[in-house]
Structure formats: structure tokens, C-alpha cells
Coordinates of C-alpha atoms in Angstrom, one line a residue:
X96 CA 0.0 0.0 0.0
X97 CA 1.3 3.2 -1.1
X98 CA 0.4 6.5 1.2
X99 CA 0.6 10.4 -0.4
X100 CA 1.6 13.3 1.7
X101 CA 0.0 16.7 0.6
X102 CA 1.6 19.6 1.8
X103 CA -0.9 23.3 2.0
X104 CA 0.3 26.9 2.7
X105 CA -2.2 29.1 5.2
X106 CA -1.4 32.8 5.3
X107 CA -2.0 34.4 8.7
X108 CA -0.7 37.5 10.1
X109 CA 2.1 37.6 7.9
X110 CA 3.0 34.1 9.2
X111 CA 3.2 30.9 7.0
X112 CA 2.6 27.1 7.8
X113 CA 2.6 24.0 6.3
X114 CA -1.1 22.2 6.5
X115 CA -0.7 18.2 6.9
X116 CA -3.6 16.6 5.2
X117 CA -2.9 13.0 7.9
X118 CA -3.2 9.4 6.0
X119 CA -4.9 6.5 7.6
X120 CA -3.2 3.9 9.2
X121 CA 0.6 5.1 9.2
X122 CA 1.9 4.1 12.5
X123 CA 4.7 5.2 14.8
X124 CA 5.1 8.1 12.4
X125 CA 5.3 11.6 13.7
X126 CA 5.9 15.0 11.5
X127 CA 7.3 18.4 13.2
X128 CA 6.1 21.8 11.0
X129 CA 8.0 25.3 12.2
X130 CA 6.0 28.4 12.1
X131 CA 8.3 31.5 11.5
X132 CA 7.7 35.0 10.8
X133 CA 10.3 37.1 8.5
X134 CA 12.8 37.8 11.6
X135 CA 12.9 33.5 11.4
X136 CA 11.4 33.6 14.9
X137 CA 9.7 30.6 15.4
X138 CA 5.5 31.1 16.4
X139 CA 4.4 27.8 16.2
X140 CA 6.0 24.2 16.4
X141 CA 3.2 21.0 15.8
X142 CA 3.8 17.3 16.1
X143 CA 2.3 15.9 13.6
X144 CA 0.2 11.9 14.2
X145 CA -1.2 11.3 10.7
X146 CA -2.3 8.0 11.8
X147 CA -5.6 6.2 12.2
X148 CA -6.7 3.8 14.6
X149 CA -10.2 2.0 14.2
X150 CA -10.2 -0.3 17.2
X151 CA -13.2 1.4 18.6
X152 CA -15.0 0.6 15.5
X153 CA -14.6 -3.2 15.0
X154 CA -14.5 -4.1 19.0
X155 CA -18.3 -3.2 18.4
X156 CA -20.2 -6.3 17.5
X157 CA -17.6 -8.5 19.3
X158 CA -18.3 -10.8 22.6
X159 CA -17.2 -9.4 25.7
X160 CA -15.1 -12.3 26.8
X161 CA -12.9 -11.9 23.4
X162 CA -11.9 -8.3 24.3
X163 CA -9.3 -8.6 26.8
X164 CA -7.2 -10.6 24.0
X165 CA -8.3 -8.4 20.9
X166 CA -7.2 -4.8 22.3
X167 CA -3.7 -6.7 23.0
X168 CA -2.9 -6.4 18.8
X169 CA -2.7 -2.2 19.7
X170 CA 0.5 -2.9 20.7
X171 CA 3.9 -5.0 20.2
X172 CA 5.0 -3.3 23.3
X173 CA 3.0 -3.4 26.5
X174 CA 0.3 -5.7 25.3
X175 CA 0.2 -6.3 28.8
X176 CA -1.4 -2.8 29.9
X177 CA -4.4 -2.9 27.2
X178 CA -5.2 -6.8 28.4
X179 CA -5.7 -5.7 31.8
X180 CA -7.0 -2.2 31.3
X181 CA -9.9 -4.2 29.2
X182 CA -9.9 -7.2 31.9
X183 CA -10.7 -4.4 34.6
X184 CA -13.8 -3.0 32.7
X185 CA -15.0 -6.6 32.0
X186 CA -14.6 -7.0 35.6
X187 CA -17.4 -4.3 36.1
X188 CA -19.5 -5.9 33.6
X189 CA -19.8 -9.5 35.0
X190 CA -20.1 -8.1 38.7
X191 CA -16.5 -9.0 40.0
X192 CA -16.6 -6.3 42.3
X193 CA -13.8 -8.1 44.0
X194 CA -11.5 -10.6 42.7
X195 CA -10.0 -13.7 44.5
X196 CA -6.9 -12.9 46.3
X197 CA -4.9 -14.9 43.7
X198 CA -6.8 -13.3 40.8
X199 CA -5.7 -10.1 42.1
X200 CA -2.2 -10.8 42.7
X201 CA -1.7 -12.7 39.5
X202 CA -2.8 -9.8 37.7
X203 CA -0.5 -7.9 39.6
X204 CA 2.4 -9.8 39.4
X205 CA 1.8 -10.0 35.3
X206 CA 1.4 -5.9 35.3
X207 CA 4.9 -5.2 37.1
X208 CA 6.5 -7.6 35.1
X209 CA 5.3 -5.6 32.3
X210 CA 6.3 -2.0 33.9
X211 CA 9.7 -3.7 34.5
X212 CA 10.6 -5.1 30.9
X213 CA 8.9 -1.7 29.1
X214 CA 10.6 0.7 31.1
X215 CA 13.9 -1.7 31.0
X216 CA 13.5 -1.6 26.8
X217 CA 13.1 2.4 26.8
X218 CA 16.0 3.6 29.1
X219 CA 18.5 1.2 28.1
X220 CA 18.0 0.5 24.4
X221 CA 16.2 3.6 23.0
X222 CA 17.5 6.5 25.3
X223 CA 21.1 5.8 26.8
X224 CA 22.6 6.6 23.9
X225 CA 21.4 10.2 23.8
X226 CA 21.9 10.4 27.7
X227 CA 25.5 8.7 27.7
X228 CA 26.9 10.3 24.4
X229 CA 24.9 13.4 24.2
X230 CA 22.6 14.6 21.4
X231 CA 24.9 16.0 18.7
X232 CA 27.1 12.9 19.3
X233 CA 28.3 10.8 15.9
X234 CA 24.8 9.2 14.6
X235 CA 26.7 5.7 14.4
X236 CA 27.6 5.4 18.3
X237 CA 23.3 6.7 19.1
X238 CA 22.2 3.3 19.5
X239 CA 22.1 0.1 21.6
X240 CA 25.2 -1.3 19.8
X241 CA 27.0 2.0 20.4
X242 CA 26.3 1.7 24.3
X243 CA 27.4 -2.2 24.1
X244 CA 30.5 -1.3 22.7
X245 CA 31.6 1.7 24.6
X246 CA 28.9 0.7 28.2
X247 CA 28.9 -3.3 27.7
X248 CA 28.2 -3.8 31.3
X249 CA 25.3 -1.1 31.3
X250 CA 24.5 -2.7 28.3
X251 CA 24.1 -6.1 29.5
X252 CA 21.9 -4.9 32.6
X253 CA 19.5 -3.6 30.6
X254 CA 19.1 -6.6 28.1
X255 CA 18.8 -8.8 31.1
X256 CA 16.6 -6.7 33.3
X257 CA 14.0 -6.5 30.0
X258 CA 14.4 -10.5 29.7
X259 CA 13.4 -10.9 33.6
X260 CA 10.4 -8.9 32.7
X261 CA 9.4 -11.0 29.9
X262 CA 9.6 -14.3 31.8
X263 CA 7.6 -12.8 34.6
X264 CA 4.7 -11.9 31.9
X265 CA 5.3 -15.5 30.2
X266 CA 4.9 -17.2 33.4
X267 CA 1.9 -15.2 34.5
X268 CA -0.1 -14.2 31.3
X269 CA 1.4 -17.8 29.0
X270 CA 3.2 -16.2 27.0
X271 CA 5.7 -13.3 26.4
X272 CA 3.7 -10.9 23.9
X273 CA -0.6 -11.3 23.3
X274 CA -1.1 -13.6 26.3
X275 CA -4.2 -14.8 27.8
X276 CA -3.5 -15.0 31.5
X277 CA -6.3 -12.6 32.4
X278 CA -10.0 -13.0 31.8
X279 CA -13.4 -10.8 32.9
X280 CA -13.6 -11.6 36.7
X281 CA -10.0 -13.2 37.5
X282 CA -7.4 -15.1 35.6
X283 CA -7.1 -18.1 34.3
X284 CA -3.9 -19.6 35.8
X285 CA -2.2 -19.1 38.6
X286 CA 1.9 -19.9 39.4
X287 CA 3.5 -23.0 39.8
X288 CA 6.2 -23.7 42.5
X289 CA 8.5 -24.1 40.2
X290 CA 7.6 -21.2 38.5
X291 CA 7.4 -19.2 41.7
X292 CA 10.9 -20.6 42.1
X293 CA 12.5 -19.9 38.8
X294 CA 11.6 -16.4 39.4
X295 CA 12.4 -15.4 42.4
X296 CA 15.9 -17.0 41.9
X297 CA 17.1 -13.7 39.7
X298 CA 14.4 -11.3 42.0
X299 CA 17.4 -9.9 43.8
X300 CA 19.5 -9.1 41.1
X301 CA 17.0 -7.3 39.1
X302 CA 16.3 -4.7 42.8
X303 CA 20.1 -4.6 42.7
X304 CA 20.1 -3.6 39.1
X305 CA 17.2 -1.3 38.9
X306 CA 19.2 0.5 41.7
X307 CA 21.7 0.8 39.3
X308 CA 20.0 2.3 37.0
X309 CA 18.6 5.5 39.1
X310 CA 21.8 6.1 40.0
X311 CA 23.0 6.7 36.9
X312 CA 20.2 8.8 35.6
X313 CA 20.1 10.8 38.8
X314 CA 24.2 11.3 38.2
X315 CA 23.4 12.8 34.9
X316 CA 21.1 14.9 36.3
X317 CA 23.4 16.5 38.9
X318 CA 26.7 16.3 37.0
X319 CA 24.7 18.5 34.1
X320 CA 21.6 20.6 35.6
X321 CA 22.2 23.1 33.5
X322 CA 21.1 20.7 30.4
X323 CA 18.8 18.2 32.7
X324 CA 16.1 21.3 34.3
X325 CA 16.1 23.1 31.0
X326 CA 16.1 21.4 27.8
X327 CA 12.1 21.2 27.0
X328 CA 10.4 22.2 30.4
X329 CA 7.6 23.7 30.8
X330 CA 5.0 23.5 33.4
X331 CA 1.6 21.1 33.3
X332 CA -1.4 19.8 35.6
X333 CA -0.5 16.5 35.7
X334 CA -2.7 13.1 36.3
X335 CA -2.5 9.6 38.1
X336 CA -3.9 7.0 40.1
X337 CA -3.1 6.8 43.1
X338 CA -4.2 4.2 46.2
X339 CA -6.5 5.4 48.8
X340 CA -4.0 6.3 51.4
X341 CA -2.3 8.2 48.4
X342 CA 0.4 6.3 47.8
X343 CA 1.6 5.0 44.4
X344 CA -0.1 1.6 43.4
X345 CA 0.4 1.1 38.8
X346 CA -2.4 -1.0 39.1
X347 CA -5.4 -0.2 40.8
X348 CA -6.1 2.8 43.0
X349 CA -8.2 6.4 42.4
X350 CA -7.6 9.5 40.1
X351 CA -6.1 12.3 41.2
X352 CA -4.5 15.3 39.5
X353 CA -2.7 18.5 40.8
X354 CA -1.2 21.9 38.9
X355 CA 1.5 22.9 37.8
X356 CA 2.2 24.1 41.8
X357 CA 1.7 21.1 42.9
X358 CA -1.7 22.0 44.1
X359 CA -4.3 19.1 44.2
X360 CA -7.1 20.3 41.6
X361 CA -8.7 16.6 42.2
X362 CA -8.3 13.4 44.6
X363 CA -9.8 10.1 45.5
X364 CA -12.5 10.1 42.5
X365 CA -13.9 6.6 41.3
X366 CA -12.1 5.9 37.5
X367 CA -15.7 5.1 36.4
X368 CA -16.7 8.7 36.3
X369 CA -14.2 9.6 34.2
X370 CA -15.9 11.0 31.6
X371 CA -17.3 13.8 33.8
X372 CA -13.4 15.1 34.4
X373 CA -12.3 14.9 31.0
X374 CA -13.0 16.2 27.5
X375 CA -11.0 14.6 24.3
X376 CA -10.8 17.8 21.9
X377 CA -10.4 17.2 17.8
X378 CA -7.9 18.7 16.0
X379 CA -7.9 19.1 12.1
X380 CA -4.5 18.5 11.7
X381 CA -3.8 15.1 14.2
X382 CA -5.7 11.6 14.2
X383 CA -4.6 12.1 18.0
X384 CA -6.9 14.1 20.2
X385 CA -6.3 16.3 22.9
X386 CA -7.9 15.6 26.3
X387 CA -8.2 18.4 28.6
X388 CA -9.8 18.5 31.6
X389 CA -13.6 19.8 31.3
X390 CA -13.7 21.9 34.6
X391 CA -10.8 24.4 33.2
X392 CA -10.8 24.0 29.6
X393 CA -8.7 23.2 26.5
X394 CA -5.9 25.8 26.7
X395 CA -5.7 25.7 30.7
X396 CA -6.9 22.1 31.4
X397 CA -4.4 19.9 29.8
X398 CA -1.6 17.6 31.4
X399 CA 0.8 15.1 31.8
X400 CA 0.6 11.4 32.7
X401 CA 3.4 9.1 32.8
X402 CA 6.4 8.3 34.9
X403 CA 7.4 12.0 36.1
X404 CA 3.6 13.2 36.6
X405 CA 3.2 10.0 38.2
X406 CA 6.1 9.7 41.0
X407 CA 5.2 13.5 41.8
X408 CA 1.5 13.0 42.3
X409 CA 1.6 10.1 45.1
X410 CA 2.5 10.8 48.5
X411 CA 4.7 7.8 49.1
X412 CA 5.3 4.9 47.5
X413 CA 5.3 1.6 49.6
X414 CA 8.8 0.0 48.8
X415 CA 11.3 0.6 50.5
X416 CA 14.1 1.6 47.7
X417 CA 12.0 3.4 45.5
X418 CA 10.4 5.8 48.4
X419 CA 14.3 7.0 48.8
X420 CA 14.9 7.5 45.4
X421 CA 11.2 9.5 45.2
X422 CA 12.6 11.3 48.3
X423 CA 15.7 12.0 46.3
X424 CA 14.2 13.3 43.1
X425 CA 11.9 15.8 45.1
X426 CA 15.0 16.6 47.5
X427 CA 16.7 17.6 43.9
X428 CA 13.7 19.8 42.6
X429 CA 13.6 21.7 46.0
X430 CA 10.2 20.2 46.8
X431 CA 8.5 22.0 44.4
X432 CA 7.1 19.9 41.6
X433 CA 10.0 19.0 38.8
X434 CA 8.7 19.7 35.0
X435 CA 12.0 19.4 33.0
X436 CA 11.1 16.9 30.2
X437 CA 14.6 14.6 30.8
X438 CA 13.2 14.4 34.4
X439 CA 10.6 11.4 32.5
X440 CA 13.8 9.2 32.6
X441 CA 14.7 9.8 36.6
X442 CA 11.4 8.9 37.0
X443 CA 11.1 6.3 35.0
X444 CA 14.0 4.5 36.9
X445 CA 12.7 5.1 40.0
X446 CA 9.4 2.9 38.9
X447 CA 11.1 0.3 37.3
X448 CA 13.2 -0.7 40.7
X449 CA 8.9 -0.3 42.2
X450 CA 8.2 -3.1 40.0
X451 CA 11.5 -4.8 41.0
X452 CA 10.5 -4.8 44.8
X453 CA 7.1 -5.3 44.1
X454 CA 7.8 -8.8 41.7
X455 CA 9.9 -9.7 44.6
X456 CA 7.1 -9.5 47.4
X457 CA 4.6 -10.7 45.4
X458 CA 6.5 -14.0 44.8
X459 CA 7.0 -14.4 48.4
X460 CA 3.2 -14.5 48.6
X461 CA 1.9 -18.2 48.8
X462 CA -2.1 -16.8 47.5
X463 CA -0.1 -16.7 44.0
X464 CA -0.1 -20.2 43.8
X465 CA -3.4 -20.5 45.2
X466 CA -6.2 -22.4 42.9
X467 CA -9.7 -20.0 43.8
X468 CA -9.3 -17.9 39.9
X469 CA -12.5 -16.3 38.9
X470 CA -15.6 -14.6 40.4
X471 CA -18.6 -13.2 39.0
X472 CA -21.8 -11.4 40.1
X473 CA -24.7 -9.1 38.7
X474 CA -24.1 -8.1 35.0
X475 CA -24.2 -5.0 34.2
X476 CA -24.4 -3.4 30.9
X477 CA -21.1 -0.9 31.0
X478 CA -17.7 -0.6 32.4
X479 CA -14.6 1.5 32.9
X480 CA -11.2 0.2 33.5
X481 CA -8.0 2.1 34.0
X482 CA -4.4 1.0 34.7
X483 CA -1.2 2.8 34.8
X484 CA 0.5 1.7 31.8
X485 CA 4.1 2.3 31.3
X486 CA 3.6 5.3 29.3
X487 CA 0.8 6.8 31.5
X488 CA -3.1 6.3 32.7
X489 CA -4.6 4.5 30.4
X490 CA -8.6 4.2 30.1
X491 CA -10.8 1.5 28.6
X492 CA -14.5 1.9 28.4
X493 CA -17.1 -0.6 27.2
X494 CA -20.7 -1.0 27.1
X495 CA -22.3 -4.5 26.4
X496 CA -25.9 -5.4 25.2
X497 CA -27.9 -7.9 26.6
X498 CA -26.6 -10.6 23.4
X499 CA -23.3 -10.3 25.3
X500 CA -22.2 -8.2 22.4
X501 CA -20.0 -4.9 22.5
X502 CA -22.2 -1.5 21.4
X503 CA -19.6 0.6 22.2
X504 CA -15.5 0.9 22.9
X505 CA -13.8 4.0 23.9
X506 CA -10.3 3.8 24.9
X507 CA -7.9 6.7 25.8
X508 CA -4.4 6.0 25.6
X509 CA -1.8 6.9 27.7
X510 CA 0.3 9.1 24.6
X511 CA -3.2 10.5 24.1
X512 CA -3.1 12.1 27.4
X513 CA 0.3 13.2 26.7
X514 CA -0.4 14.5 23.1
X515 CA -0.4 18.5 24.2
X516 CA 2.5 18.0 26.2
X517 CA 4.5 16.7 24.0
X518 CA 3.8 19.5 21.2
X519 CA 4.8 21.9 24.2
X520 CA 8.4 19.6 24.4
X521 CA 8.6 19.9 20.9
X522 CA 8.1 23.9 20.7
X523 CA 10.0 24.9 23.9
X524 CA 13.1 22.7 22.3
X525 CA 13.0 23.7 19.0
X526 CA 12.9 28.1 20.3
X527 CA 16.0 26.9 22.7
X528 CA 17.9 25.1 20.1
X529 CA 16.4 26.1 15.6
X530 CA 18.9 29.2 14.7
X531 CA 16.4 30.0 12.3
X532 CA 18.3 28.7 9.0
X533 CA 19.7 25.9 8.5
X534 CA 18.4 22.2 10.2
X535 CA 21.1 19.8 11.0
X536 CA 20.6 16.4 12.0
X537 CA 21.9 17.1 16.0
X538 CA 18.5 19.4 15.7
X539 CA 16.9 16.3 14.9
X540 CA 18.0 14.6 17.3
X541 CA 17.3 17.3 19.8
X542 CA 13.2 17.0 18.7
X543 CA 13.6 13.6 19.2
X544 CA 15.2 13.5 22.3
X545 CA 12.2 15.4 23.9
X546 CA 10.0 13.4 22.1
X547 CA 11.3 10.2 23.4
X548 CA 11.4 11.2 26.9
X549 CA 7.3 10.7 26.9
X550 CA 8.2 7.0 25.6
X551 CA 5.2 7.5 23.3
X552 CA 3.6 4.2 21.3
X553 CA 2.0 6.5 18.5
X554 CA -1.3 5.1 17.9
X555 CA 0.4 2.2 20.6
X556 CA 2.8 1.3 17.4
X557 CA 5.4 -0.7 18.5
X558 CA 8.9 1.0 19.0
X559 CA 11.3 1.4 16.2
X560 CA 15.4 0.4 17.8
X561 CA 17.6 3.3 17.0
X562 CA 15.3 5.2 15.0
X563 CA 12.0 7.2 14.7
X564 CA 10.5 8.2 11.5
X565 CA 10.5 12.3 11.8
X566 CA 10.1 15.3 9.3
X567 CA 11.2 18.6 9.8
X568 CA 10.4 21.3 7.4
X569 CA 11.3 25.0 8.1
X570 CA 9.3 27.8 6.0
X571 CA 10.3 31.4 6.0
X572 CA 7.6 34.6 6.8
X573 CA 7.0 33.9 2.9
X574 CA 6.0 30.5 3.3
X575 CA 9.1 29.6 1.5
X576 CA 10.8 26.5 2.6
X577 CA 14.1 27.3 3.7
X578 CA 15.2 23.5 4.1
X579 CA 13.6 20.4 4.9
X580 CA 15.3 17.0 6.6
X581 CA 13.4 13.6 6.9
X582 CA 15.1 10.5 9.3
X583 CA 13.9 7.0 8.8

């Protein structure tokens, strides 16, 4: 299948911009247009999704029970968060107001594994390079075989910690990628001993090496500030679940949100009202919309999810390394709430050793081999399930007719929630680092960089290694194009 990109000039205000007419179905692919006015002052920066995703659509018509394994196919990548996010609404919808204590843990067990090996994949093989070489570094040394070469040790941590991951979601879910481990109103295996004992044989290690891994994030951060609390920061409301007692729990918990002060602008409301907090706003130019939330509006009412907005908006979290490092990371913002976009990756670290601990407890708990799998109760025609997914909260809503049948599908995804931001990333780089002439691939690189600190799944396409498709084209107050770069 071939796919046509048509370009449009708009005059405005003596300002030019190039108009993206988006094309179904192109995934993972992202396009970065540079307003400029005749002084080559840049006005406007857009990120571009021409992509289209129909599951919505042909979820509709579907039985309930198939969901959990159908919305898995969004993604290569965290598969994992989609099953479980559908599993949760099912749970509504079969009245599994609570699950068996193995169902429960199973699930959670499978959901770390997955925060684990997702956050394992991003730091270490898509974002070292740029953090351990820098951004305008040689092309050929910015990847994962650059870092093995010159970091084979770091290298190897990562690659193994990611493996760990996998085998936790193989042993919990059946299989590495698109498994089937969780169903509406439990799961449908539970651990083995030896299972439970081929895991917890490496559970050490992998605490040891997620430690590891903050500090070397947290060392970039304070042996280069002036790079780390600048480069793409701006501030946000941001978004999470949290548990009841406020601390940080990935899979289950309540919504709350706070501003950019740090200020709590919402807490402790049930996930199924969702829709009453947020709006999803359309633009013309992006298959991806823009939710905002409805009390304050689309220009004011936007946030993040995610790692950074996540670690900020609990009030603890209940392991014992990660709470220092949490304690660290708002030690090194001065207590006030941290909005540099490199801060994603600090974060990010700090959640993966989280799931390290919490793999490790769970496996010590004997209900994970336990044999009581599945509840049900009074069925109900519509539910909402939310999980924190690598990348951010992620919502899935269904509504099921009396034929068992699916009338209607509405998912949010967490680089959804994180579309506005990262067009602010994108603008607030590109005014620190475009000279207003001439585009060279380290500028590139710089867009990217702030890009892939949100860890995005476009459309939840699966990640590209080393590389993500981007155009750049730079007009003058003419709406001439002054130069244009594409990377593959």
C-alpha cells in the first residue's frame, strides 16, 4: 500500500505554515512543521500523528469475553497494559466487584512484570545513547550497539533486566507478547512452584540492578543541571492514580490530579466517572486528540501522565528503595514539583526498581499459587477500567448489550493524554535550540530527544530500535521552505 503526503500553505498574520492533510493507518510516524515570521522567529512548532486507529470501530459487534485478548494487537510493546485495562472493565460488567486474592495478585504480578521489561527496553536500548553520548554525538555510536560497545556492562543490565520482565509476563499471562492469562472476573492460571521458584531465583538481582540504573540517571542529572532542568520544560497539571491512602499503586487505586504548583485540583474520584473530568478535543491536523480537563478548559486544562507526573503526584510509594529514590528526586527539585522533560527518565527508573521490589514481594506471597481464579456477580451493561501503563493512565471503556455483544469501545491512551504535552516539548526545544536557518541532524536529534522522553507508542505502534520516523520542514515569513530534513 502506497500512502501520499500533501503539503498546503495558510497565510495568517504575515506568518506561513505548512497544513498536513494525515493518512490513515501510518503508524509510529510523527511530522514536526515550524511556524516562522520574517525575523525566522519561530510562532508555532506542531507534532504531527497522521495516523488512524479503528479499534473502537470493530471491537463493536464483538463478545465481551474476546476483548481482553483483541485490544492486545494495539501494541507489540506493553500488550500487557491494554489486556488488563480491558480485563478491569469486564470485571465491572460481570459483577467482579472483587477478585480472588490470587486473581488479584496474578494480575499484579503480570502488570509489574510488564512496567519492568517496558521501562527496561526504553531507558536502556532507545534513550542511553542520547543520555550517555549526548545529542549531537556521531549518529553511528546513538544506539544500543554503540552503548554495548563503549557501556557493555550497562548494556548487559539492561538486556537482562527486560528478559526478567518478559519471563515474569510468560509465566503469568502464557506467554511473552498477546497472552491470555487474564480474563473478565479473574485469571485463568495461577503460578506453579517451580515457576514461583525460577523467578524469584534472579528477584534480587534485578532490585540490585534497577538500583543501578537510578543512579546513573540521577548522576546525569546533577553532574549536568544546566542541560537536565532546562532542555524542553515547561509547566503542566498532571494526572495519576493513586491508592487510597495516596500512595503509588500502577495497578489499581483512584484518580487524582494536581497543577502545575503542585496544588491538588482533584483526589480520590472513582475511574468510572471519568468521563465527567475529562473532554477529548479534535484537531484538524492530528488523528490524535487532545484531552483536557472539562472543569478548566482546553488551553488551561491539559496535562501530563506518565512516569514524572506519576512519582510526583503520590505521596509515598510503599517499597522501600523506591520511596528513597522518590525522596531524592523531590530533594533535587527543591520540593516544588520537577517539569523538566529529561526528568521522565529519573522517574522512569525510579518505577522500574517499584516493579523490581514489588515482583519480589509478590513472589514471596503463597495466594499466588493458590487455585480459587474467577468470580462473578450481577451483569451489568457498562464498564470502565483504568491501569497505569508504562507510558501513562490509560482508560478502557465498554458498554455490552444484553446478546453479550460490544455497542460501544472507547479507549484513551496513555500518549493520548500526553499528546499536548508533547507538542509543548517539541516547541520549547525547537525556540532553545532552531537558529532560524539551517536544520542539522543534531537538531533532529534534539526533537527527538524530547519526544522520546514521553516514551510514546504513536497510535500504541510498537517501537522502532535506534530510529524514529521524523520530518522537519522549516518555511520562511513567505512561506518559502528554507530547508527540509526527513530521518527514517
Amino acid at each position: 500500500m502506497s500512502f501520499e503526503l500533501e503539503t498546503a500553505t495558510v497565510a495568517s498574520d504575515n506568518l506561513r505554515r505548512v497544513a498536513i492533510d494525515p493518512v490513515s493507518r501510518v503508524e509510529g510516524h510523527g511530522k514536526v512543521t515550524i511556524l516562522l515570521d520574517e525575523h525566522n522567529k519561530v510562532h508555532q512548532v506542531r507534532l504531527h500523528i497522521v495516523e488512524f486507529r479503528g479499534f473502537e470501530r470493530f471491537i463493536q459487534g464483538r463478545p465481551y469475553w474476546e476483548v481482553p485478548v483483541m485490544v492486545q494487537r494495539l501494541c507489540g510493546i506493553c500488550p500487557v497494559s491494554h489486556h488488563l485495562a480491558a480485563s478491569k472493565a469486564l470485571d465491572v460488567i460481570v459483577g467482579a466487584d472483587r477478585l480472588t486474592p490470587t486473581a488479584e495478585k496474578m494480575r499484579r504480578l503480570m502488570h509489574y512484570g510488564q512496567i519492568l521489561q517496558s521501562h527496561a527496553l526504553h531507558f536502556f536500548h532507545l534513550s542511553s545513547p542520547d543520555l550517555l553520548f549526548g545529542f549531537d554525538s556521531e549518529v553511528s555510536r546513538r544506539s544500543i550497539v554503540g552503548v554495548a560497545e563503549k557501556y557493555p556492562d550497562i548494556a548487559r543490565k539492561g538486556i537482562l533486566l527486560r528478559k526478567y520482565g518478559q519471563e515474569v509476563i510468560r509465566h503469568t499471562a502464557g506467554k511473552r507478547v498477546h497472552g491470555t492469562g487474564s480474563v473478565p472476573g479473574g485469571v485463568n492460571k495461577s503460578l506453579s512452584g517451580a515457576e514461583r521458584a525460577e523467578l524469584l531465583k534472579d528477584a534480587y538481582q534485578m532490585i540490585a540492578w534497577s538500583r543501578d540504573a537510578v543512579r546513573i540517571i540521577k548522576e546525569l542529572h546533577e553532574q549536568n543541571p544546566a542541560l537536565y532542568d532546562s532542555f524542553g520544560t515547561f509547566p503542566s497539571n498532571f494526572m495519576g492514580m493513586v491508592a487510597p491512602d495516596g500512595s503509588l499503586d500502577l495497578y489499581h487505586g483512584v484518580l487524582r490530579a494536581k497543577d502545575a504548583a503542585g496544588r491538588i485540583l482533584f483526589d480520590h474520584v472513582d475511574y468510572q466517572t471519568y468521563d465527567t473530568l475529562i473532554t477529548e478535543e479534535v484537531k484538524p491536523w492530528s488523528y490524535m486528540k487532545f484531552p483536557y480537563f472539562t472543569s478548566m478548559g482546553p488551553e488551561q486544562g491539559w496535562y501530563k501522565v506518565g512516569p514524572l507526573a506519576r512519582v510526583q503526584n503520590c505521596d509515598s510509594i510503599p517499597t522501600p528503595f523506591a520511596e528513597h529514590e522518590r525522596r531524592e528526586l523531590v530533594a533535587y527539585a527543591g520540593g516544588k514539583p520537577m517539569h523538566a522533560t529529561l526528568g521522565f527518565h529519573w522517574a522512569r527508573m525510579i518505577e522500574m526498581l517499584f516493579a523490581a521490589e514489588t515482583i519480589k514481594a509478590l513472589l514471596h506471597d503463597d495466594d499466588i499459587e493458590g487455585t480459587d481464579l474467577v468470580v462473578t456477580g450481577e451483569r451489568r451493561r457498562e464498564g470502565v477500567g483504568v491501569i497505569e501503563a508504562p507510558r501513562g493512565t490509560l482508560f478502557h471503556h465498554y458498554q455490552v448489550g444484553d446478546d453479550d455483544l460490544v455497542t460501544m469501545a472507547n479507549l484513551i491512551v496513555s500518549t493520548t493524554n500526553n499528546n499536548q504535552a508533547m507538542n509543548s516539548a517539541v516547541r520549547e526545544v525547537a525556540k532553545q535550540y532552531l537558529d532560524g536557518k539551517e536544520i542539522t541532524e543534531g537538531l533532529l536529534n534534539h526533537i527527538e530527544v524530547a519526544i522520546r522522553a514521553y516514551d510514546p507508542c504513536l497510535s500504541c505502534a510498537t517501537h522502532a530500535l535506534g530510529k524514529m520516523p521524523l520530518e522537519v520542514t522549516l518555511l520562511d515569513a513567505e512561506g518559502q521552505m528554507l530547508d527540509r530534513k526527513y530521518k527514517s
